[in-house]
Structures are given as C-alpha cells and as structure tokens.
Amino acid sequence: MKSNRRSFLRFSALALPLTRINQVFAKSKAVNKPLVVSTWNSGQISNAAAWPVLEKGGKALDAVEQAAIAIENDINCCVGLGGNPDRDGHVTLDACLMDDKFNCGSVAFVEKVKHPISLARKLMETTPHVFLAGEGAQQFAIASGFKLESGKLSPDAEKAYKEWLKKADYKPVINIERQQAHPKGHGPFAPERFEDGSFNHDTMGTIALDASGNLSGMCTTSGMGFKMRGRIGDSPIIGSGLYVDNEVGAATGSGQGEEVIRICGTHTIVELMRNGATPAEACKKAIERIIKINPEKAKTFQVGFIAINKQGEIGAYSIQKGFNYTVTEQGGKGKVINSESYFS
Ligand code: SD4
C-alpha cells in the first residue's frame, strides 16, 4: 500500500510540467527582491534612478521607465539624442518596455524624441498596438504631447562621426571592448569609449523584480553607430532585445542586433529558464547558439545578455570579454560585475 502510494506520488510528479515543478521547488526558497539589473557599468545611472521606485514598493514597470529616462538624459552616455548618429548624420532611436502582464510597447527609427521609452509606454497604454516606427511614431509623439527636440550630438559622438566620415567605411563592427581606459577620460564611464571618442556600445537594457514579486524590463538605444538610414536592430524587438514572462523571468542584452534577432535572443533565454535553466545557464546557452551559427564570424562581434528569474537569481554571459552589468539589490548600492564570456 505504502509503496503504491509512493509510486503514485512519483508518477504524478513526473506528470507535472517542468515549469510547475520549478514553481513548486521555487516556493521553498526566499525570493531576492526587490532587485534591478542593467547592462554595462553605465547601469549605475539607470539603477540609481530605478532603485528609489523599487525601494518604496513601487512597480517594476515604473522603475525600468525611470532607468531609461535617466540614461536617455545623460549626454555622456551612449543612448538618447546625444548618441551616435546613422551614416547620414541623423540620430534615430529605438526603445521598448514590457510589464508583468505581457503588455509591451516599442518604437523604432524615431527622431527628435528625447524619451523614446516614454513614447513606447504611451503606445502600450493608450493604443491597441505594440510597435510603431519612423514618421508615424513621431506623429504619434506630437499627438501625445511630446515636444520634438533637435538634440545635440555629444562632443564625443560628433568627433567619432567626423572621424568615421573620413573613410565612411560601411563595415559595422560593434562592441569589441577595449581593455584600457580612455587616456583623456570622459567621466566615470571612461573605459567605455574608443580613443577616437566613439562608444563601444549604444544600448542600455534594464530588468527589475519589484517588492510584490513582479517583473518588467526596458531596452533603449541609438542603435549601432553609423548604421544605414532606417536600420533597426534587436533592441526594440520584443523577444530579441527584451523579453519578460512574469511566471518565469526577464532578459535583455546589448551587442550586434542582427545576430540577436536571428535567435530571438531574450525569448530564447526566458524559455530556457522556463525549462529549468538558471539565468546564467540560459544566457550562456543563448550565446552558444549564436556562436554555433558561424563560429568564425562570432569572433568579430559582441553580444552580451543579462537575465533574472522569479526568485531574483541573476545571470549574464557574452561572446567577448569586456561585457559588464550593474546589479542593485538590498542596500541600494549598484555593483558592477564583469560578465563571463565565451572567448577570453
Ligand atoms: C543594435 N543592439 O542596434 C544594438 C546595439 C548595441 O551596444 O547593443 N550596442 O543592434
């Protein structure tokens, strides 16, 4: 009788879907919350803006929007109107966000809007649509009361663009981080710039778990520097640059967008976590999937992912060395962590 009961229990456990088993086990662990994680060491700026919202028990969605606004405001960072222009000299911005109920909003190829993240949120909250691009997105911004601003390239972006124009070589290579600091210094995030002033990344992603245990995320970018006019990368594409499933986890990333789109990068990571992978394992598997497509080509570009799960576990992985991310949890002080990478 006893053994029958035991085998019944064993077989019913096997009959449970893996996600359910994960949820059952997860319940026994203390959840690490609230928590916010952003790509790169400039994530210190984003996390510092997100944390006060989370600390007060606010929503993860509000926290990630604040994270994006802060970084879009920062002329010395890499995103927003001061970021690298396209090859014709125009700054075109992409951004998206996603909440804990599969609500999402994205805008792409938008010009003269200082906070594309807030435009994406407006789209999400006031229309039946999830993705708006170009002129239409700008019209929607005007209709929604956003002011158009010409913006100004940051001095470094301007210098880098002028430098690029000398050869105007259309060979986008992205995010191969330099290991040494900028000799002249450019504020606290100096090592993120090349000597000619150009950035080595143009994208900020933030994912957060709030005190109520709900997840949200955002991704905002000026896109790959000196890109073809109209080119859109992974960052505003739900499932590529950002994905959130409140039952499982959230992921975002930075790097060569085309390669992330090919594998639906962040959706892949969330699905791997659904099937039992930790955030770190899921990021690593997604990166390995990109590398497997063309291992030789993968030596020439960077992709870095970050992920969190419902329990507040954190993970990251990148192709090349040099990717880092910022974690803010209890105590509220942002900690920059160097990601593990495939190539050393
Ligand atoms: C893009 N993923 O437009 C972005 C670029 C990026 O750091 O992440 N740069 O493809």
Coordinates of C-alpha atoms and ligand atoms in Angstrom, one line a residue:
M1 CA 0.0 0.0 0.0
K2 CA 2.8 2.4 1.1
S3 CA 4.9 1.6 -2.0
N4 CA 1.9 2.1 -4.2
R5 CA 1.3 5.5 -2.7
R6 CA 5.0 6.4 -3.2
S7 CA 5.0 5.4 -6.8
F8 CA 1.7 7.2 -7.4
L9 CA 3.3 10.4 -6.0
R10 CA 6.4 9.8 -8.1
F11 CA 4.4 9.3 -11.2
S12 CA 2.2 12.3 -10.6
A13 CA 5.3 14.4 -10.1
L14 CA 6.6 13.2 -13.5
A15 CA 3.2 14.1 -15.0
L16 CA 3.6 17.7 -13.8
P17 CA 5.0 20.1 -16.5
L18 CA 8.6 21.1 -15.7
T19 CA 7.6 24.7 -15.1
R20 CA 5.2 23.6 -12.4
I21 CA 7.9 21.5 -10.7
N22 CA 10.2 24.6 -10.8
Q23 CA 7.4 26.7 -9.2
V24 CA 6.9 24.1 -6.5
F25 CA 10.6 24.0 -5.6
A26 CA 10.9 27.7 -6.0
K27 CA 8.3 28.3 -3.3
S28 CA 10.7 26.9 -0.7
K29 CA 13.4 29.4 -1.4
A30 CA 13.5 33.0 -0.2
V31 CA 13.0 35.4 -3.1
N32 CA 15.7 38.0 -3.6
K33 CA 13.6 41.2 -4.1
P34 CA 13.4 44.0 -5.0
L35 CA 16.2 43.9 -7.5
V36 CA 17.3 45.8 -10.6
V37 CA 20.0 44.8 -13.2
S38 CA 21.2 46.8 -16.1
T39 CA 23.6 46.3 -18.9
W40 CA 27.0 47.9 -18.7
N41 CA 28.7 49.9 -16.0
S42 CA 26.6 52.9 -17.1
G43 CA 23.8 50.8 -15.5
Q44 CA 24.9 52.6 -12.3
I45 CA 23.0 55.7 -13.7
S46 CA 19.9 53.6 -14.7
N47 CA 19.8 51.6 -11.4
A48 CA 20.2 54.7 -9.3
A49 CA 17.0 56.1 -10.9
A50 CA 15.1 52.8 -10.7
W51 CA 16.0 51.9 -7.1
P52 CA 14.0 54.7 -5.3
V53 CA 10.9 53.4 -7.0
L54 CA 11.6 49.8 -6.0
E55 CA 12.6 50.7 -2.5
K56 CA 9.3 52.4 -1.9
G57 CA 7.5 49.3 -3.0
G58 CA 6.7 50.7 -6.5
K59 CA 6.1 48.8 -9.6
A60 CA 9.0 47.3 -11.7
L61 CA 7.5 48.9 -14.8
D62 CA 7.8 52.4 -13.3
A63 CA 11.3 51.6 -12.1
V64 CA 12.6 50.5 -15.6
E65 CA 11.0 53.5 -17.2
Q66 CA 12.8 55.8 -14.7
A67 CA 16.0 53.8 -15.5
A68 CA 15.6 54.6 -19.2
I69 CA 14.7 58.2 -18.7
A70 CA 17.9 58.8 -16.6
I71 CA 20.2 57.2 -19.2
E72 CA 18.4 58.9 -22.1
N73 CA 19.1 62.2 -20.3
D74 CA 22.7 61.6 -19.9
I75 CA 24.6 63.2 -22.7
N76 CA 27.8 61.4 -21.8
C77 CA 26.3 58.0 -22.2
C78 CA 25.5 56.2 -25.3
V79 CA 21.8 56.3 -25.9
G80 CA 19.3 59.1 -26.5
L81 CA 19.6 62.2 -28.7
G82 CA 23.3 62.6 -27.9
G83 CA 24.2 59.1 -29.1
N84 CA 25.9 58.0 -32.3
P85 CA 24.1 59.1 -35.5
D86 CA 23.4 57.0 -38.5
R87 CA 25.8 57.2 -41.5
D88 CA 23.8 60.2 -42.9
G89 CA 24.3 62.1 -39.6
H90 CA 20.8 61.6 -38.0
V91 CA 20.3 60.2 -34.6
T92 CA 17.4 57.7 -34.7
L93 CA 16.3 56.0 -31.6
D94 CA 14.7 52.6 -30.7
A95 CA 13.2 51.6 -27.4
C96 CA 10.8 49.1 -25.8
L97 CA 9.4 48.1 -22.5
M98 CA 7.4 45.1 -21.2
D99 CA 5.4 44.6 -18.0
D100 CA 4.3 41.6 -15.9
K101 CA 1.1 41.0 -17.9
F102 CA 2.6 40.7 -21.4
N103 CA 1.8 44.3 -22.1
C104 CA 4.5 45.7 -24.3
G105 CA 5.3 48.8 -26.3
S106 CA 8.1 49.5 -28.9
V107 CA 9.1 52.5 -31.0
A108 CA 11.8 52.4 -33.6
F109 CA 13.6 54.7 -36.1
V110 CA 12.2 57.7 -34.1
E111 CA 13.8 61.1 -34.5
K112 CA 13.8 64.2 -32.2
V113 CA 12.0 62.5 -29.3
K114 CA 14.1 62.7 -26.1
H115 CA 12.5 59.9 -24.3
P116 CA 11.6 57.1 -26.7
I117 CA 10.9 54.9 -23.7
S118 CA 8.0 57.1 -22.6
L119 CA 6.7 57.1 -26.1
A120 CA 6.8 53.3 -26.1
R121 CA 4.9 53.3 -22.8
K122 CA 2.3 55.7 -24.2
L123 CA 1.8 53.4 -27.2
M124 CA 1.4 50.5 -24.9
E125 CA -1.1 52.2 -22.6
T126 CA -3.2 54.2 -25.0
T127 CA -3.4 52.2 -28.2
P128 CA -4.1 48.6 -29.2
H129 CA -0.7 48.5 -30.9
V130 CA 2.7 47.3 -29.7
F131 CA 5.2 48.6 -32.3
L132 CA 5.3 52.0 -34.2
A133 CA 8.2 53.2 -36.4
G134 CA 9.6 56.3 -38.1
E135 CA 7.4 59.2 -39.2
G136 CA 4.3 57.6 -37.8
A137 CA 5.9 57.2 -34.4
Q138 CA 6.9 60.9 -34.5
Q139 CA 3.4 61.9 -35.4
F140 CA 2.1 59.9 -32.5
A141 CA 4.6 61.6 -30.2
I142 CA 3.4 65.1 -31.3
A143 CA -0.3 64.0 -30.9
S144 CA 0.5 62.7 -27.4
G145 CA 2.1 66.0 -26.3
F146 CA 5.8 65.1 -26.6
K147 CA 7.9 68.0 -27.6
L148 CA 10.2 67.5 -30.6
E149 CA 13.8 68.4 -29.8
S150 CA 16.7 68.7 -32.3
G151 CA 19.0 67.4 -29.7
K152 CA 22.8 67.7 -29.9
L153 CA 25.3 65.1 -30.5
S154 CA 27.5 64.6 -27.5
P155 CA 31.0 66.1 -28.3
D156 CA 32.4 62.5 -28.4
A157 CA 29.7 61.3 -30.8
E158 CA 30.3 64.3 -33.0
K159 CA 34.0 63.7 -33.1
A160 CA 33.6 60.0 -33.7
Y161 CA 31.2 60.6 -36.6
K162 CA 33.6 63.1 -38.2
E163 CA 36.4 60.6 -37.9
W164 CA 34.2 57.9 -39.4
L165 CA 33.3 60.2 -42.3
K166 CA 36.9 60.3 -43.4
K167 CA 36.7 56.8 -44.7
A168 CA 32.9 56.3 -44.5
D169 CA 33.6 52.6 -44.5
Y170 CA 30.3 50.8 -44.0
K171 CA 31.5 47.9 -42.0
P172 CA 29.6 47.8 -38.8
V173 CA 31.6 46.1 -36.1
I174 CA 30.2 46.5 -32.7
N175 CA 31.1 46.2 -29.1
I176 CA 34.5 44.7 -29.1
E177 CA 35.5 46.2 -25.8
R178 CA 38.9 47.8 -25.3
Q179 CA 40.5 46.7 -22.2
Q180 CA 42.2 50.0 -21.4
A181 CA 40.7 53.2 -20.1
H182 CA 40.3 56.2 -22.4
P183 CA 43.5 58.2 -21.9
K184 CA 41.8 61.6 -21.7
G185 CA 39.0 60.4 -19.5
H186 CA 35.3 61.0 -20.1
G187 CA 33.8 60.9 -16.7
P188 CA 33.1 57.9 -14.6
F189 CA 32.5 55.6 -17.6
A190 CA 35.6 56.5 -19.5
P191 CA 36.7 52.9 -20.3
E192 CA 33.6 52.5 -22.5
R193 CA 35.0 54.8 -25.2
F194 CA 37.4 54.3 -28.0
E195 CA 40.3 56.6 -28.4
D196 CA 38.7 58.4 -31.3
G197 CA 35.8 59.3 -29.0
S198 CA 33.4 56.7 -30.3
F199 CA 31.4 54.5 -28.0
N200 CA 31.8 50.8 -27.8
H201 CA 28.2 50.3 -27.0
D202 CA 25.0 52.2 -27.8
T203 CA 22.3 50.3 -25.8
M204 CA 21.0 50.1 -22.2
G205 CA 18.7 47.4 -21.0
T206 CA 17.3 47.1 -17.5
I207 CA 15.3 44.3 -15.9
A208 CA 13.7 44.5 -12.5
L209 CA 11.8 42.4 -9.9
D210 CA 9.7 44.5 -7.5
A211 CA 8.7 44.0 -3.9
S212 CA 5.5 42.4 -5.0
G213 CA 7.4 39.8 -7.0
N214 CA 6.5 41.2 -10.4
L215 CA 8.9 41.6 -13.3
S216 CA 9.3 44.2 -16.0
G217 CA 12.1 45.4 -18.4
M218 CA 13.2 48.0 -20.9
C219 CA 15.7 48.4 -23.6
T220 CA 16.7 51.8 -25.2
T221 CA 19.3 52.6 -27.8
S222 CA 20.6 55.0 -30.5
G223 CA 21.4 51.8 -32.4
M224 CA 24.6 50.7 -34.0
G225 CA 26.7 53.7 -34.7
F226 CA 26.8 55.0 -38.3
K227 CA 24.2 52.5 -39.4
M228 CA 22.4 52.6 -42.7
R229 CA 19.4 55.0 -42.5
G230 CA 16.3 53.2 -41.3
R231 CA 18.2 50.2 -40.0
I232 CA 16.6 48.7 -36.8
G233 CA 18.4 46.3 -34.5
D234 CA 17.2 43.9 -31.9
S235 CA 16.7 46.5 -29.1
P236 CA 13.0 47.5 -29.8
I237 CA 12.0 44.0 -30.9
I238 CA 10.1 42.1 -28.2
G239 CA 11.7 38.7 -27.8
S240 CA 15.0 39.9 -29.2
G241 CA 16.3 42.9 -27.2
L242 CA 13.9 42.3 -24.3
Y243 CA 11.5 39.7 -23.0
V244 CA 9.6 39.4 -19.8
D245 CA 7.4 36.5 -18.7
N246 CA 6.2 37.1 -15.2
E247 CA 5.8 33.4 -14.5
V248 CA 9.5 32.7 -15.3
G249 CA 11.9 35.6 -15.7
A250 CA 13.2 38.5 -17.8
A251 CA 16.2 39.1 -20.1
T252 CA 17.7 41.9 -22.1
G253 CA 21.0 42.5 -23.9
S254 CA 23.4 44.5 -25.9
G255 CA 25.5 43.9 -29.0
Q256 CA 25.2 43.2 -32.7
G257 CA 21.4 43.3 -33.1
E258 CA 21.3 41.3 -36.3
E259 CA 22.8 38.3 -34.5
V260 CA 20.4 38.6 -31.6
I261 CA 17.4 38.8 -33.9
R262 CA 18.4 35.5 -35.6
I263 CA 17.9 33.5 -32.4
C264 CA 15.1 35.6 -30.8
G265 CA 17.7 36.1 -28.1
T266 CA 15.8 37.1 -25.0
H267 CA 12.8 35.0 -25.7
T268 CA 15.1 32.0 -26.0
I269 CA 16.7 32.8 -22.6
V270 CA 13.3 33.1 -20.9
E271 CA 12.2 29.7 -22.5
L272 CA 15.4 28.1 -21.3
M273 CA 14.7 29.3 -17.8
R274 CA 11.1 28.0 -18.1
N275 CA 12.6 24.6 -18.8
G276 CA 14.8 24.7 -15.7
A277 CA 18.0 26.6 -16.6
T278 CA 19.3 29.2 -14.2
P279 CA 19.6 32.8 -15.6
A280 CA 23.4 32.3 -16.0
E281 CA 22.9 28.9 -17.8
A282 CA 20.2 30.4 -20.0
C283 CA 22.4 33.4 -21.1
K284 CA 25.3 31.0 -21.8
K285 CA 23.2 28.7 -23.9
A286 CA 21.8 31.5 -26.0
I287 CA 25.3 32.9 -26.6
E288 CA 26.4 29.4 -27.7
R289 CA 23.5 29.2 -30.1
I290 CA 24.7 32.4 -31.8
I291 CA 28.3 31.2 -31.9
K292 CA 27.2 27.9 -33.4
I293 CA 25.7 29.6 -36.4
N294 CA 29.1 30.8 -37.6
P295 CA 32.0 30.3 -35.1
E296 CA 34.5 32.2 -37.2
K297 CA 32.2 35.2 -37.7
A298 CA 31.4 35.2 -34.0
K299 CA 35.0 36.1 -33.2
T300 CA 34.3 39.5 -34.8
F301 CA 31.4 40.8 -32.8
Q302 CA 30.0 41.1 -29.4
V303 CA 26.7 40.1 -27.8
G304 CA 26.0 40.2 -24.1
F305 CA 22.9 39.1 -22.3
I306 CA 21.6 39.6 -18.7
A307 CA 18.7 37.7 -17.1
I308 CA 16.8 37.4 -13.8
N309 CA 14.3 34.8 -12.7
K310 CA 11.2 35.0 -10.5
Q311 CA 13.4 34.0 -7.5
G312 CA 15.7 37.0 -8.0
E313 CA 18.6 35.0 -9.3
I314 CA 20.8 36.8 -11.7
G315 CA 22.9 35.7 -14.7
A316 CA 24.9 37.1 -17.6
Y317 CA 27.1 35.8 -20.4
S318 CA 28.8 37.4 -23.5
I319 CA 30.7 36.3 -26.6
Q320 CA 33.7 38.6 -26.0
K321 CA 35.4 39.6 -22.8
G322 CA 34.6 43.1 -21.6
F323 CA 30.8 43.0 -21.2
N324 CA 29.7 44.1 -17.8
Y325 CA 26.5 44.8 -15.9
T326 CA 25.2 46.6 -12.8
V327 CA 23.2 44.9 -10.0
T328 CA 21.3 46.8 -7.3
E329 CA 19.7 44.9 -4.5
Q330 CA 19.1 45.3 -0.8
G331 CA 21.2 48.2 0.4
G332 CA 20.7 50.1 -2.8
K333 CA 24.3 50.4 -4.0
G334 CA 25.0 49.5 -7.6
K335 CA 27.6 46.8 -8.0
V336 CA 29.4 46.4 -11.4
I337 CA 30.1 42.8 -12.3
N338 CA 32.2 41.6 -15.2
S339 CA 30.4 39.0 -17.2
E340 CA 31.8 35.6 -18.1
S341 CA 32.5 35.3 -21.8
Y342 CA 33.0 32.6 -24.4
F343 CA 36.2 34.0 -25.7
S344 CA 38.8 35.2 -23.2
Ligands
SD4_1 C1 21.7 47.4 -32.1 N1 21.8 46.1 -30.1 O1 21.2 48.4 -32.6 C2 22.0 47.4 -30.7 C3 23.4 48.0 -30.5 C4 24.0 47.8 -29.2 O2 25.7 48.4 -27.7 O3 23.7 47.0 -28.3 N2 25.1 48.5 -28.9 O4 22.0 46.4 -32.8

